[in-house]
mmCIF file with all atom_site columns, C-alpha atoms in Angstrom:
data_model
loop_
_atom_site.group_PDB
_atom_site.id
_atom_site.type_symbol
_atom_site.label_atom_id
_atom_site.label_alt_id
_atom_site.label_comp_id
_atom_site.label_asym_id
_atom_site.label_entity_id
_atom_site.label_seq_id
_atom_site.pdbx_PDB_ins_code
_atom_site.Cartn_x
_atom_site.Cartn_y
_atom_site.Cartn_z
_atom_site.occupancy
_atom_site.B_iso_or_equiv
_atom_site.pdbx_formal_charge
_atom_site.auth_seq_id
_atom_site.auth_comp_id
_atom_site.auth_asym_id
_atom_site.auth_atom_id
_atom_site.pdbx_PDB_model_num
ATOM 1   C CA . UNK A 1 1   ? 106.474 183.541 152.828 1.00 0.00 ? 198 UNK A CA 1
ATOM 2   C CA . UNK A 1 2   ? 105.685 181.191 149.976 1.00 0.00 ? 199 UNK A CA 1
ATOM 3   C CA . UNK A 1 3   ? 102.882 182.231 147.892 1.00 0.00 ? 200 UNK A CA 1
ATOM 4   C CA . UNK A 1 4   ? 100.704 179.478 146.642 1.00 0.00 ? 201 UNK A CA 1
ATOM 5   C CA . UNK A 1 5   ? 99.263  178.626 143.401 1.00 0.00 ? 202 UNK A CA 1
ATOM 6   C CA . UNK A 1 6   ? 96.388  176.985 143.754 1.00 0.00 ? 203 UNK A CA 1
ATOM 7   C CA . UNK A 1 7   ? 95.909  174.290 140.982 1.00 0.00 ? 204 UNK A CA 1
ATOM 8   C CA . UNK A 1 8   ? 92.487  171.805 140.377 1.00 0.00 ? 205 UNK A CA 1
ATOM 9   C CA . UNK A 1 9   ? 93.738  168.427 140.063 1.00 0.00 ? 206 UNK A CA 1
ATOM 10  C CA . UNK A 1 10  ? 91.409  166.187 141.953 1.00 0.00 ? 207 UNK A CA 1
ATOM 11  C CA . UNK A 1 11  ? 88.207  167.348 139.972 1.00 0.00 ? 208 UNK A CA 1
ATOM 12  C CA . UNK A 1 12  ? 87.042  169.785 137.475 1.00 0.00 ? 209 UNK A CA 1
ATOM 13  C CA . UNK A 1 13  ? 86.499  173.255 137.964 1.00 0.00 ? 210 UNK A CA 1
ATOM 14  C CA . UNK A 1 14  ? 83.377  173.292 135.323 1.00 0.00 ? 211 UNK A CA 1
ATOM 15  C CA . UNK A 1 15  ? 81.797  171.096 138.314 1.00 0.00 ? 212 UNK A CA 1
ATOM 16  C CA . UNK A 1 16  ? 83.012  171.537 141.479 1.00 0.00 ? 213 UNK A CA 1
ATOM 17  C CA . UNK A 1 17  ? 83.472  175.414 142.666 1.00 0.00 ? 214 UNK A CA 1
ATOM 18  C CA . UNK A 1 18  ? 85.430  175.173 145.652 1.00 0.00 ? 215 UNK A CA 1
ATOM 19  C CA . UNK A 1 19  ? 88.377  176.666 144.442 1.00 0.00 ? 216 UNK A CA 1
ATOM 20  C CA . UNK A 1 20  ? 85.886  180.334 143.581 1.00 0.00 ? 217 UNK A CA 1
ATOM 21  C CA . UNK A 1 21  ? 87.022  181.616 147.164 1.00 0.00 ? 218 UNK A CA 1
ATOM 22  C CA . UNK A 1 22  ? 90.450  181.304 145.692 1.00 0.00 ? 219 UNK A CA 1
ATOM 23  C CA . UNK A 1 23  ? 90.073  183.306 142.922 1.00 0.00 ? 220 UNK A CA 1
ATOM 24  C CA . UNK A 1 24  ? 87.749  185.575 144.166 1.00 0.00 ? 221 UNK A CA 1
ATOM 25  C CA . UNK A 1 25  ? 90.334  186.637 146.667 1.00 0.00 ? 222 UNK A CA 1
ATOM 26  C CA . UNK A 1 26  ? 92.892  187.680 143.688 1.00 0.00 ? 223 UNK A CA 1
ATOM 27  C CA . UNK A 1 27  ? 94.977  184.491 144.456 1.00 0.00 ? 224 UNK A CA 1
ATOM 28  C CA . UNK A 1 28  ? 97.086  182.850 141.714 1.00 0.00 ? 225 UNK A CA 1
ATOM 29  C CA . UNK A 1 29  ? 95.853  179.356 140.080 1.00 0.00 ? 226 UNK A CA 1
ATOM 30  C CA . UNK A 1 30  ? 95.704  176.851 137.159 1.00 0.00 ? 227 UNK A CA 1
ATOM 31  C CA . UNK A 1 31  ? 92.333  175.585 136.736 1.00 0.00 ? 228 UNK A CA 1
ATOM 32  C CA . UNK A 1 32  ? 92.289  172.000 134.436 1.00 0.00 ? 229 UNK A CA 1
ATOM 33  C CA . UNK A 1 33  ? 89.299  171.903 132.892 1.00 0.00 ? 230 UNK A CA 1
ATOM 34  C CA . UNK A 1 34  ? 87.283  169.465 130.241 1.00 0.00 ? 231 UNK A CA 1
ATOM 35  C CA . UNK A 1 35  ? 84.737  171.511 129.840 1.00 0.00 ? 232 UNK A CA 1
ATOM 36  C CA . UNK A 1 36  ? 86.332  174.999 128.908 1.00 0.00 ? 233 UNK A CA 1
ATOM 37  C CA . UNK A 1 37  ? 82.525  176.560 127.899 1.00 0.00 ? 234 UNK A CA 1
ATOM 38  C CA . UNK A 1 38  ? 81.210  175.939 131.187 1.00 0.00 ? 235 UNK A CA 1
ATOM 39  C CA . UNK A 1 39  ? 84.273  177.101 133.052 1.00 0.00 ? 236 UNK A CA 1
ATOM 40  C CA . UNK A 1 40  ? 84.604  180.351 130.689 1.00 0.00 ? 237 UNK A CA 1
ATOM 41  C CA . UNK A 1 41  ? 80.686  181.215 131.687 1.00 0.00 ? 238 UNK A CA 1
ATOM 42  C CA . UNK A 1 42  ? 81.767  180.735 135.301 1.00 0.00 ? 239 UNK A CA 1
ATOM 43  C CA . UNK A 1 43  ? 84.734  183.233 135.157 1.00 0.00 ? 240 UNK A CA 1
ATOM 44  C CA . UNK A 1 44  ? 82.360  186.212 134.101 1.00 0.00 ? 241 UNK A CA 1
ATOM 45  C CA . UNK A 1 45  ? 79.855  185.817 136.017 1.00 0.00 ? 242 UNK A CA 1
ATOM 46  C CA . UNK A 1 46  ? 79.399  189.522 138.219 1.00 0.00 ? 243 UNK A CA 1
ATOM 47  C CA . UNK A 1 47  ? 80.815  188.372 141.463 1.00 0.00 ? 244 UNK A CA 1
ATOM 48  C CA . UNK A 1 48  ? 83.773  187.049 140.383 1.00 0.00 ? 245 UNK A CA 1
ATOM 49  C CA . UNK A 1 49  ? 87.147  189.273 139.182 1.00 0.00 ? 246 UNK A CA 1
ATOM 50  C CA . UNK A 1 50  ? 86.858  191.128 136.004 1.00 0.00 ? 247 UNK A CA 1
ATOM 51  C CA . UNK A 1 51  ? 90.494  190.286 135.459 1.00 0.00 ? 248 UNK A CA 1
ATOM 52  C CA . UNK A 1 52  ? 91.249  187.104 137.698 1.00 0.00 ? 249 UNK A CA 1
ATOM 53  C CA . UNK A 1 53  ? 95.192  185.971 138.154 1.00 0.00 ? 250 UNK A CA 1
ATOM 54  C CA . UNK A 1 54  ? 94.575  182.488 136.798 1.00 0.00 ? 251 UNK A CA 1
ATOM 55  C CA . UNK A 1 55  ? 96.007  179.910 133.576 1.00 0.00 ? 252 UNK A CA 1
ATOM 56  C CA . UNK A 1 56  ? 93.342  177.590 132.443 1.00 0.00 ? 253 UNK A CA 1
ATOM 57  C CA . UNK A 1 57  ? 94.689  174.314 130.893 1.00 0.00 ? 254 UNK A CA 1
ATOM 58  C CA . UNK A 1 58  ? 91.486  173.198 128.377 1.00 0.00 ? 255 UNK A CA 1
ATOM 59  C CA . UNK A 1 59  ? 91.547  169.644 128.401 1.00 0.00 ? 256 UNK A CA 1
ATOM 60  C CA . UNK A 1 60  ? 90.532  168.514 124.843 1.00 0.00 ? 257 UNK A CA 1
ATOM 61  C CA . UNK A 1 61  ? 91.528  164.599 124.013 1.00 0.00 ? 258 UNK A CA 1
ATOM 62  C CA . UNK A 1 62  ? 88.979  164.600 120.788 1.00 0.00 ? 259 UNK A CA 1
ATOM 63  C CA . UNK A 1 63  ? 86.859  161.518 122.916 1.00 0.00 ? 260 UNK A CA 1
ATOM 64  C CA . UNK A 1 64  ? 84.273  164.027 124.493 1.00 0.00 ? 261 UNK A CA 1
ATOM 65  C CA . UNK A 1 65  ? 81.048  162.340 124.120 1.00 0.00 ? 262 UNK A CA 1
ATOM 66  C CA . UNK A 1 66  ? 82.426  158.760 123.415 1.00 0.00 ? 263 UNK A CA 1
ATOM 67  C CA . UNK A 1 67  ? 82.333  155.667 125.623 1.00 0.00 ? 264 UNK A CA 1
ATOM 68  C CA . UNK A 1 68  ? 86.047  157.080 126.811 1.00 0.00 ? 265 UNK A CA 1
ATOM 69  C CA . UNK A 1 69  ? 84.648  160.582 128.214 1.00 0.00 ? 266 UNK A CA 1
ATOM 70  C CA . UNK A 1 70  ? 81.022  159.888 128.272 1.00 0.00 ? 267 UNK A CA 1
ATOM 71  C CA . UNK A 1 71  ? 79.827  163.202 129.926 1.00 0.00 ? 268 UNK A CA 1
ATOM 72  C CA . UNK A 1 72  ? 82.428  165.461 128.306 1.00 0.00 ? 269 UNK A CA 1
ATOM 73  C CA . UNK A 1 73  ? 81.582  167.994 125.648 1.00 0.00 ? 270 UNK A CA 1
ATOM 74  C CA . UNK A 1 74  ? 81.654  167.330 122.122 1.00 0.00 ? 271 UNK A CA 1
ATOM 75  C CA . UNK A 1 75  ? 85.424  168.702 120.398 1.00 0.00 ? 272 UNK A CA 1
ATOM 76  C CA . UNK A 1 76  ? 83.038  171.189 118.865 1.00 0.00 ? 273 UNK A CA 1
ATOM 77  C CA . UNK A 1 77  ? 81.873  172.583 121.759 1.00 0.00 ? 274 UNK A CA 1
ATOM 78  C CA . UNK A 1 78  ? 85.240  172.218 123.417 1.00 0.00 ? 275 UNK A CA 1
ATOM 79  C CA . UNK A 1 79  ? 86.626  174.540 120.654 1.00 0.00 ? 276 UNK A CA 1
ATOM 80  C CA . UNK A 1 80  ? 84.360  177.243 121.558 1.00 0.00 ? 277 UNK A CA 1
ATOM 81  C CA . UNK A 1 81  ? 84.718  177.176 124.865 1.00 0.00 ? 278 UNK A CA 1
ATOM 82  C CA . UNK A 1 82  ? 88.582  177.327 124.327 1.00 0.00 ? 279 UNK A CA 1
ATOM 83  C CA . UNK A 1 83  ? 87.993  180.292 121.996 1.00 0.00 ? 280 UNK A CA 1
ATOM 84  C CA . UNK A 1 84  ? 85.507  182.116 124.869 1.00 0.00 ? 281 UNK A CA 1
ATOM 85  C CA . UNK A 1 85  ? 88.455  181.656 127.389 1.00 0.00 ? 282 UNK A CA 1
ATOM 86  C CA . UNK A 1 86  ? 91.089  183.314 124.962 1.00 0.00 ? 283 UNK A CA 1
ATOM 87  C CA . UNK A 1 87  ? 88.779  185.968 124.551 1.00 0.00 ? 284 UNK A CA 1
ATOM 88  C CA . UNK A 1 88  ? 88.577  186.922 128.169 1.00 0.00 ? 285 UNK A CA 1
ATOM 89  C CA . UNK A 1 89  ? 91.457  186.092 129.561 1.00 0.00 ? 286 UNK A CA 1
ATOM 90  C CA . UNK A 1 90  ? 94.524  186.396 126.859 1.00 0.00 ? 287 UNK A CA 1
ATOM 91  C CA . UNK A 1 91  ? 96.188  184.055 124.806 1.00 0.00 ? 288 UNK A CA 1
ATOM 92  C CA . UNK A 1 92  ? 98.973  183.325 127.477 1.00 0.00 ? 289 UNK A CA 1
ATOM 93  C CA . UNK A 1 93  ? 96.458  182.509 129.809 1.00 0.00 ? 290 UNK A CA 1
ATOM 94  C CA . UNK A 1 94  ? 95.017  179.564 128.150 1.00 0.00 ? 291 UNK A CA 1
ATOM 95  C CA . UNK A 1 95  ? 97.025  176.268 127.747 1.00 0.00 ? 292 UNK A CA 1
ATOM 96  C CA . UNK A 1 96  ? 95.780  173.290 125.753 1.00 0.00 ? 293 UNK A CA 1
ATOM 97  C CA . UNK A 1 97  ? 95.789  170.084 127.448 1.00 0.00 ? 294 UNK A CA 1
ATOM 98  C CA . UNK A 1 98  ? 95.705  166.808 125.343 1.00 0.00 ? 295 UNK A CA 1
ATOM 99  C CA . UNK A 1 99  ? 95.864  164.487 128.195 1.00 0.00 ? 296 UNK A CA 1
ATOM 100 C CA . UNK A 1 100 ? 95.846  161.552 127.766 1.00 0.00 ? 297 UNK A CA 1
ATOM 101 C CA . UNK A 1 101 ? 97.025  160.447 124.582 1.00 0.00 ? 298 UNK A CA 1
ATOM 102 C CA . UNK A 1 102 ? 96.307  156.874 123.406 1.00 0.00 ? 299 UNK A CA 1
ATOM 103 C CA . UNK A 1 103 ? 98.867  155.404 121.568 1.00 0.00 ? 300 UNK A CA 1
ATOM 104 C CA . UNK A 1 104 ? 97.125  154.221 118.980 1.00 0.00 ? 301 UNK A CA 1
ATOM 105 C CA . UNK A 1 105 ? 96.637  154.921 115.250 1.00 0.00 ? 302 UNK A CA 1
ATOM 106 C CA . UNK A 1 106 ? 93.291  156.794 115.850 1.00 0.00 ? 303 UNK A CA 1
ATOM 107 C CA . UNK A 1 107 ? 94.468  158.258 119.343 1.00 0.00 ? 304 UNK A CA 1
ATOM 108 C CA . UNK A 1 108 ? 97.819  159.768 117.642 1.00 0.00 ? 305 UNK A CA 1
ATOM 109 C CA . UNK A 1 109 ? 95.422  160.966 114.614 1.00 0.00 ? 306 UNK A CA 1
ATOM 110 C CA . UNK A 1 110 ? 93.120  162.574 117.051 1.00 0.00 ? 307 UNK A CA 1
ATOM 111 C CA . UNK A 1 111 ? 95.927  164.330 119.056 1.00 0.00 ? 308 UNK A CA 1
ATOM 112 C CA . UNK A 1 112 ? 97.064  165.794 115.976 1.00 0.00 ? 309 UNK A CA 1
ATOM 113 C CA . UNK A 1 113 ? 93.902  167.566 114.744 1.00 0.00 ? 310 UNK A CA 1
ATOM 114 C CA . UNK A 1 114 ? 93.139  168.794 118.182 1.00 0.00 ? 311 UNK A CA 1
ATOM 115 C CA . UNK A 1 115 ? 96.329  170.457 118.313 1.00 0.00 ? 312 UNK A CA 1
ATOM 116 C CA . UNK A 1 116 ? 95.869  171.400 114.645 1.00 0.00 ? 313 UNK A CA 1
ATOM 117 C CA . UNK A 1 117 ? 92.211  172.890 114.586 1.00 0.00 ? 314 UNK A CA 1
ATOM 118 C CA . UNK A 1 118 ? 93.641  175.014 118.340 1.00 0.00 ? 315 UNK A CA 1
ATOM 119 C CA . UNK A 1 119 ? 96.298  176.501 116.591 1.00 0.00 ? 316 UNK A CA 1
ATOM 120 C CA . UNK A 1 120 ? 94.117  178.284 114.029 1.00 0.00 ? 317 UNK A CA 1
ATOM 121 C CA . UNK A 1 121 ? 91.867  179.555 116.889 1.00 0.00 ? 318 UNK A CA 1
ATOM 122 C CA . UNK A 1 122 ? 95.253  180.882 118.225 1.00 0.00 ? 319 UNK A CA 1
ATOM 123 C CA . UNK A 1 123 ? 98.799  180.236 116.449 1.00 0.00 ? 320 UNK A CA 1
ATOM 124 C CA . UNK A 1 124 ? 100.635 180.744 119.821 1.00 0.00 ? 321 UNK A CA 1
ATOM 125 C CA . UNK A 1 125 ? 98.586  178.359 121.866 1.00 0.00 ? 322 UNK A CA 1
ATOM 126 C CA . UNK A 1 126 ? 100.971 176.533 124.395 1.00 0.00 ? 323 UNK A CA 1
ATOM 127 C CA . UNK A 1 127 ? 100.374 172.523 124.392 1.00 0.00 ? 324 UNK A CA 1
ATOM 128 C CA . UNK A 1 128 ? 100.963 170.237 127.052 1.00 0.00 ? 325 UNK A CA 1
ATOM 129 C CA . UNK A 1 129 ? 100.182 166.391 126.602 1.00 0.00 ? 326 UNK A CA 1
ATOM 130 C CA . UNK A 1 130 ? 100.579 163.159 128.376 1.00 0.00 ? 327 UNK A CA 1
ATOM 131 C CA . UNK A 1 131 ? 99.980  159.537 127.198 1.00 0.00 ? 328 UNK A CA 1
ATOM 132 C CA . UNK A 1 132 ? 97.791  157.397 128.822 1.00 0.00 ? 329 UNK A CA 1
ATOM 133 C CA . UNK A 1 133 ? 98.441  155.302 132.030 1.00 0.00 ? 330 UNK A CA 1
ATOM 134 C CA . UNK A 1 134 ? 96.935  152.129 132.230 1.00 0.00 ? 331 UNK A CA 1
ATOM 135 C CA . UNK A 1 135 ? 96.114  151.417 135.922 1.00 0.00 ? 332 UNK A CA 1
ATOM 136 C CA . UNK A 1 136 ? 95.064  147.766 136.434 1.00 0.00 ? 333 UNK A CA 1
ATOM 137 C CA . UNK A 1 137 ? 91.192  149.539 137.758 1.00 0.00 ? 334 UNK A CA 1
ATOM 138 C CA . UNK A 1 138 ? 91.237  151.034 134.322 1.00 0.00 ? 335 UNK A CA 1
ATOM 139 C CA . UNK A 1 139 ? 92.571  147.917 132.074 1.00 0.00 ? 336 UNK A CA 1
ATOM 140 C CA . UNK A 1 140 ? 89.150  146.743 133.924 1.00 0.00 ? 337 UNK A CA 1
ATOM 141 C CA . UNK A 1 141 ? 87.076  149.143 132.971 1.00 0.00 ? 338 UNK A CA 1
ATOM 142 C CA . UNK A 1 142 ? 88.388  148.874 129.406 1.00 0.00 ? 339 UNK A CA 1
ATOM 143 C CA . UNK A 1 143 ? 87.507  145.100 129.644 1.00 0.00 ? 340 UNK A CA 1
ATOM 144 C CA . UNK A 1 144 ? 83.893  145.692 131.197 1.00 0.00 ? 341 UNK A CA 1
ATOM 145 C CA . UNK A 1 145 ? 83.194  148.322 128.277 1.00 0.00 ? 342 UNK A CA 1
ATOM 146 C CA . UNK A 1 146 ? 84.101  145.513 125.130 1.00 0.00 ? 343 UNK A CA 1
ATOM 147 C CA . UNK A 1 147 ? 87.464  147.690 124.508 1.00 0.00 ? 344 UNK A CA 1
ATOM 148 C CA . UNK A 1 148 ? 90.405  146.141 123.773 1.00 0.00 ? 345 UNK A CA 1
ATOM 149 C CA . UNK A 1 149 ? 93.224  147.319 125.391 1.00 0.00 ? 346 UNK A CA 1
ATOM 150 C CA . UNK A 1 150 ? 95.639  149.878 123.948 1.00 0.00 ? 347 UNK A CA 1
ATOM 151 C CA . UNK A 1 151 ? 98.996  148.526 126.185 1.00 0.00 ? 348 UNK A CA 1
ATOM 152 C CA . UNK A 1 152 ? 99.557  145.955 128.566 1.00 0.00 ? 349 UNK A CA 1
ATOM 153 C CA . UNK A 1 153 ? 102.111 148.322 130.402 1.00 0.00 ? 350 UNK A CA 1
ATOM 154 C CA . UNK A 1 154 ? 101.323 150.667 132.764 1.00 0.00 ? 351 UNK A CA 1
ATOM 155 C CA . UNK A 1 155 ? 103.537 153.116 130.213 1.00 0.00 ? 352 UNK A CA 1
ATOM 156 C CA . UNK A 1 156 ? 103.330 152.985 126.781 1.00 0.00 ? 353 UNK A CA 1
ATOM 157 C CA . UNK A 1 157 ? 107.035 151.873 125.419 1.00 0.00 ? 354 UNK A CA 1
ATOM 158 C CA . UNK A 1 158 ? 109.180 154.945 125.999 1.00 0.00 ? 355 UNK A CA 1
ATOM 159 C CA . UNK A 1 159 ? 110.525 155.036 122.322 1.00 0.00 ? 356 UNK A CA 1
ATOM 160 C CA . UNK A 1 160 ? 106.576 154.947 121.166 1.00 0.00 ? 357 UNK A CA 1
ATOM 161 C CA . UNK A 1 161 ? 106.022 157.975 123.470 1.00 0.00 ? 358 UNK A CA 1
ATOM 162 C CA . UNK A 1 162 ? 109.282 159.949 122.011 1.00 0.00 ? 359 UNK A CA 1
ATOM 163 C CA . UNK A 1 163 ? 108.131 159.470 118.286 1.00 0.00 ? 360 UNK A CA 1
ATOM 164 C CA . UNK A 1 164 ? 104.571 160.726 119.503 1.00 0.00 ? 361 UNK A CA 1
ATOM 165 C CA . UNK A 1 165 ? 106.282 163.469 121.032 1.00 0.00 ? 362 UNK A CA 1
ATOM 166 C CA . UNK A 1 166 ? 108.566 164.362 118.369 1.00 0.00 ? 363 UNK A CA 1
ATOM 167 C CA . UNK A 1 167 ? 105.796 163.849 115.548 1.00 0.00 ? 364 UNK A CA 1
ATOM 168 C CA . UNK A 1 168 ? 103.449 166.291 117.424 1.00 0.00 ? 365 UNK A CA 1
ATOM 169 C CA . UNK A 1 169 ? 105.822 168.813 117.474 1.00 0.00 ? 366 UNK A CA 1
ATOM 170 C CA . UNK A 1 170 ? 107.529 168.474 120.881 1.00 0.00 ? 367 UNK A CA 1
ATOM 171 C CA . UNK A 1 171 ? 104.654 170.132 123.004 1.00 0.00 ? 368 UNK A CA 1
ATOM 172 C CA . UNK A 1 172 ? 105.172 170.549 127.137 1.00 0.00 ? 369 UNK A CA 1
ATOM 173 C CA . UNK A 1 173 ? 105.146 166.840 128.568 1.00 0.00 ? 370 UNK A CA 1
ATOM 174 C CA . UNK A 1 174 ? 103.329 166.102 131.795 1.00 0.00 ? 371 UNK A CA 1
ATOM 175 C CA . UNK A 1 175 ? 104.851 163.502 134.106 1.00 0.00 ? 372 UNK A CA 1
ATOM 176 C CA . UNK A 1 176 ? 106.343 161.267 131.613 1.00 0.00 ? 373 UNK A CA 1
ATOM 177 C CA . UNK A 1 177 ? 109.335 159.159 132.878 1.00 0.00 ? 374 UNK A CA 1
ATOM 178 C CA . UNK A 1 178 ? 112.540 159.390 130.983 1.00 0.00 ? 375 UNK A CA 1
ATOM 179 C CA . UNK A 1 179 ? 111.478 162.635 128.958 1.00 0.00 ? 376 UNK A CA 1
ATOM 180 C CA . UNK A 1 180 ? 111.936 165.997 129.477 1.00 0.00 ? 377 UNK A CA 1
ATOM 181 C CA . UNK A 1 181 ? 108.703 166.913 131.693 1.00 0.00 ? 378 UNK A CA 1
ATOM 182 C CA . UNK A 1 182 ? 107.711 170.601 132.217 1.00 0.00 ? 379 UNK A CA 1
ATOM 183 C CA . UNK A 1 183 ? 105.532 170.665 135.189 1.00 0.00 ? 380 UNK A CA 1
ATOM 184 C CA . UNK A 1 184 ? 102.320 172.018 135.794 1.00 0.00 ? 381 UNK A CA 1
ATOM 185 C CA . UNK A 1 185 ? 103.259 174.998 137.983 1.00 0.00 ? 382 UNK A CA 1
ATOM 186 C CA . UNK A 1 186 ? 106.622 176.117 136.135 1.00 0.00 ? 383 UNK A CA 1
ATOM 187 C CA . UNK A 1 187 ? 108.985 178.896 136.100 1.00 0.00 ? 384 UNK A CA 1
ATOM 188 C CA . UNK A 1 188 ? 106.557 180.196 133.040 1.00 0.00 ? 385 UNK A CA 1
ATOM 189 C CA . UNK A 1 189 ? 103.304 179.983 134.954 1.00 0.00 ? 386 UNK A CA 1
ATOM 190 C CA . UNK A 1 190 ? 104.926 181.548 137.755 1.00 0.00 ? 387 UNK A CA 1
ATOM 191 C CA . UNK A 1 191 ? 105.908 184.608 135.703 1.00 0.00 ? 388 UNK A CA 1
ATOM 192 C CA . UNK A 1 192 ? 102.586 184.807 133.979 1.00 0.00 ? 389 UNK A CA 1
ATOM 193 C CA . UNK A 1 193 ? 101.164 184.957 137.528 1.00 0.00 ? 390 UNK A CA 1
ATOM 194 C CA . UNK A 1 194 ? 103.516 187.115 139.150 1.00 0.00 ? 391 UNK A CA 1
ATOM 195 C CA . UNK A 1 195 ? 104.619 184.816 141.290 1.00 0.00 ? 392 UNK A CA 1
ATOM 196 C CA . UNK A 1 196 ? 108.317 183.897 143.101 1.00 0.00 ? 393 UNK A CA 1
ATOM 197 C CA . UNK A 1 197 ? 108.958 180.589 141.949 1.00 0.00 ? 394 UNK A CA 1
ATOM 198 C CA . UNK A 1 198 ? 110.042 178.288 145.199 1.00 0.00 ? 395 UNK A CA 1
ATOM 199 C CA . UNK A 1 199 ? 112.469 175.659 144.232 1.00 0.00 ? 396 UNK A CA 1
ATOM 200 C CA . UNK A 1 200 ? 112.023 171.976 146.022 1.00 0.00 ? 397 UNK A CA 1
ATOM 201 C CA . UNK A 1 201 ? 109.802 169.724 144.148 1.00 0.00 ? 398 UNK A CA 1
ATOM 202 C CA . UNK A 1 202 ? 105.613 169.490 145.238 1.00 0.00 ? 399 UNK A CA 1
ATOM 203 C CA . UNK A 1 203 ? 105.418 165.773 146.797 1.00 0.00 ? 400 UNK A CA 1
ATOM 204 C CA . UNK A 1 204 ? 103.573 163.883 144.172 1.00 0.00 ? 401 UNK A CA 1
ATOM 205 C CA . UNK A 1 205 ? 104.740 161.647 141.327 1.00 0.00 ? 402 UNK A CA 1
ATOM 206 C CA . UNK A 1 206 ? 108.301 160.764 140.829 1.00 0.00 ? 403 UNK A CA 1
ATOM 207 C CA . UNK A 1 207 ? 107.582 162.594 137.685 1.00 0.00 ? 404 UNK A CA 1
ATOM 208 C CA . UNK A 1 208 ? 105.533 165.553 138.749 1.00 0.00 ? 405 UNK A CA 1
ATOM 209 C CA . UNK A 1 209 ? 108.349 168.194 139.285 1.00 0.00 ? 406 UNK A CA 1
ATOM 210 C CA . UNK A 1 210 ? 106.075 171.013 140.070 1.00 0.00 ? 407 UNK A CA 1
ATOM 211 C CA . UNK A 1 211 ? 107.591 173.700 142.221 1.00 0.00 ? 408 UNK A CA 1
ATOM 212 C CA . UNK A 1 212 ? 106.649 174.393 145.778 1.00 0.00 ? 409 UNK A CA 1
ATOM 213 C CA . UNK A 1 213 ? 104.469 176.984 144.970 1.00 0.00 ? 410 UNK A CA 1
ATOM 214 C CA . UNK A 1 214 ? 101.750 174.093 144.218 1.00 0.00 ? 411 UNK A CA 1
ATOM 215 C CA . UNK A 1 215 ? 98.618  173.874 146.597 1.00 0.00 ? 412 UNK A CA 1
ATOM 216 C CA . UNK A 1 216 ? 95.611  171.869 145.530 1.00 0.00 ? 413 UNK A CA 1
ATOM 217 C CA . UNK A 1 217 ? 92.109  173.357 145.703 1.00 0.00 ? 414 UNK A CA 1
ATOM 218 C CA . UNK A 1 218 ? 89.986  170.458 145.746 1.00 0.00 ? 415 UNK A CA 1
ATOM 219 C CA . UNK A 1 219 ? 89.930  167.146 147.826 1.00 0.00 ? 416 UNK A CA 1
ATOM 220 C CA . UNK A 1 220 ? 88.062  164.726 145.561 1.00 0.00 ? 417 UNK A CA 1
ATOM 221 C CA . UNK A 1 221 ? 89.702  161.493 145.708 1.00 0.00 ? 418 UNK A CA 1
ATOM 222 C CA . UNK A 1 222 ? 87.008  159.761 143.227 1.00 0.00 ? 419 UNK A CA 1
ATOM 223 C CA . UNK A 1 223 ? 85.839  159.602 139.725 1.00 0.00 ? 420 UNK A CA 1
ATOM 224 C CA . UNK A 1 224 ? 84.299  163.371 138.663 1.00 0.00 ? 421 UNK A CA 1
ATOM 225 C CA . UNK A 1 225 ? 80.993  163.070 136.863 1.00 0.00 ? 422 UNK A CA 1
ATOM 226 C CA . UNK A 1 226 ? 82.490  163.328 133.494 1.00 0.00 ? 423 UNK A CA 1
ATOM 227 C CA . UNK A 1 227 ? 83.294  159.235 134.120 1.00 0.00 ? 424 UNK A CA 1
ATOM 228 C CA . UNK A 1 228 ? 85.995  158.937 132.123 1.00 0.00 ? 425 UNK A CA 1
ATOM 229 C CA . UNK A 1 229 ? 87.267  155.346 132.032 1.00 0.00 ? 426 UNK A CA 1
ATOM 230 C CA . UNK A 1 230 ? 90.997  156.227 131.838 1.00 0.00 ? 427 UNK A CA 1
ATOM 231 C CA . UNK A 1 231 ? 90.164  157.841 135.072 1.00 0.00 ? 428 UNK A CA 1
ATOM 232 C CA . UNK A 1 232 ? 93.213  157.264 137.727 1.00 0.00 ? 429 UNK A CA 1
ATOM 233 C CA . UNK A 1 233 ? 90.457  157.519 140.286 1.00 0.00 ? 430 UNK A CA 1
ATOM 234 C CA . UNK A 1 234 ? 88.850  154.299 141.294 1.00 0.00 ? 431 UNK A CA 1
ATOM 235 C CA . UNK A 1 235 ? 85.634  154.291 142.005 1.00 0.00 ? 432 UNK A CA 1
#
């Protein structure tokens, strides 16, 4: 029997609590959040397991509180939440996720700063990144907000992505075509969570590559209350 690993890709577990019964039952999960401080507090509530079998991807882009991420915590609050998660879960169960990186001079500088500052908190932190995908509806949001488009194509040019990845220290990549991706649910994650990996990709994007253990815990098909301008969900 396949042991499933829950994941929260269709929303933010700090805002959508439908993942809680899964984790309360002691089942393994990867929780992806842009509000690490809120999630850290939720995980330490009395009804939650004292040692939940989870990994948290704390997404910090540097755009919190701006037009790009209007309802996401500002960077300083996110760093405090990141540290709270490490204090509670341990360093091997908290991953910095810089997602997406916008391939402009400012975007790359923010990504570099974020990684450096998190490494000061925990030098052993795993880092995952991906680059902005320009859906047509995302282009329209940028235009409506009066922002220039950072790129015209859906993916930034591959050489540009390669150069940025190299300059950032070759962190884990998520879903980037033509590049060495490590899926969100990988053999390493299975090892940490104590789960036997199941070969065979989870059916999602062609570049996803997640193991067959993957199981989505949320059901949203719309933008969450963070209201990020670049969200792949349509309004």
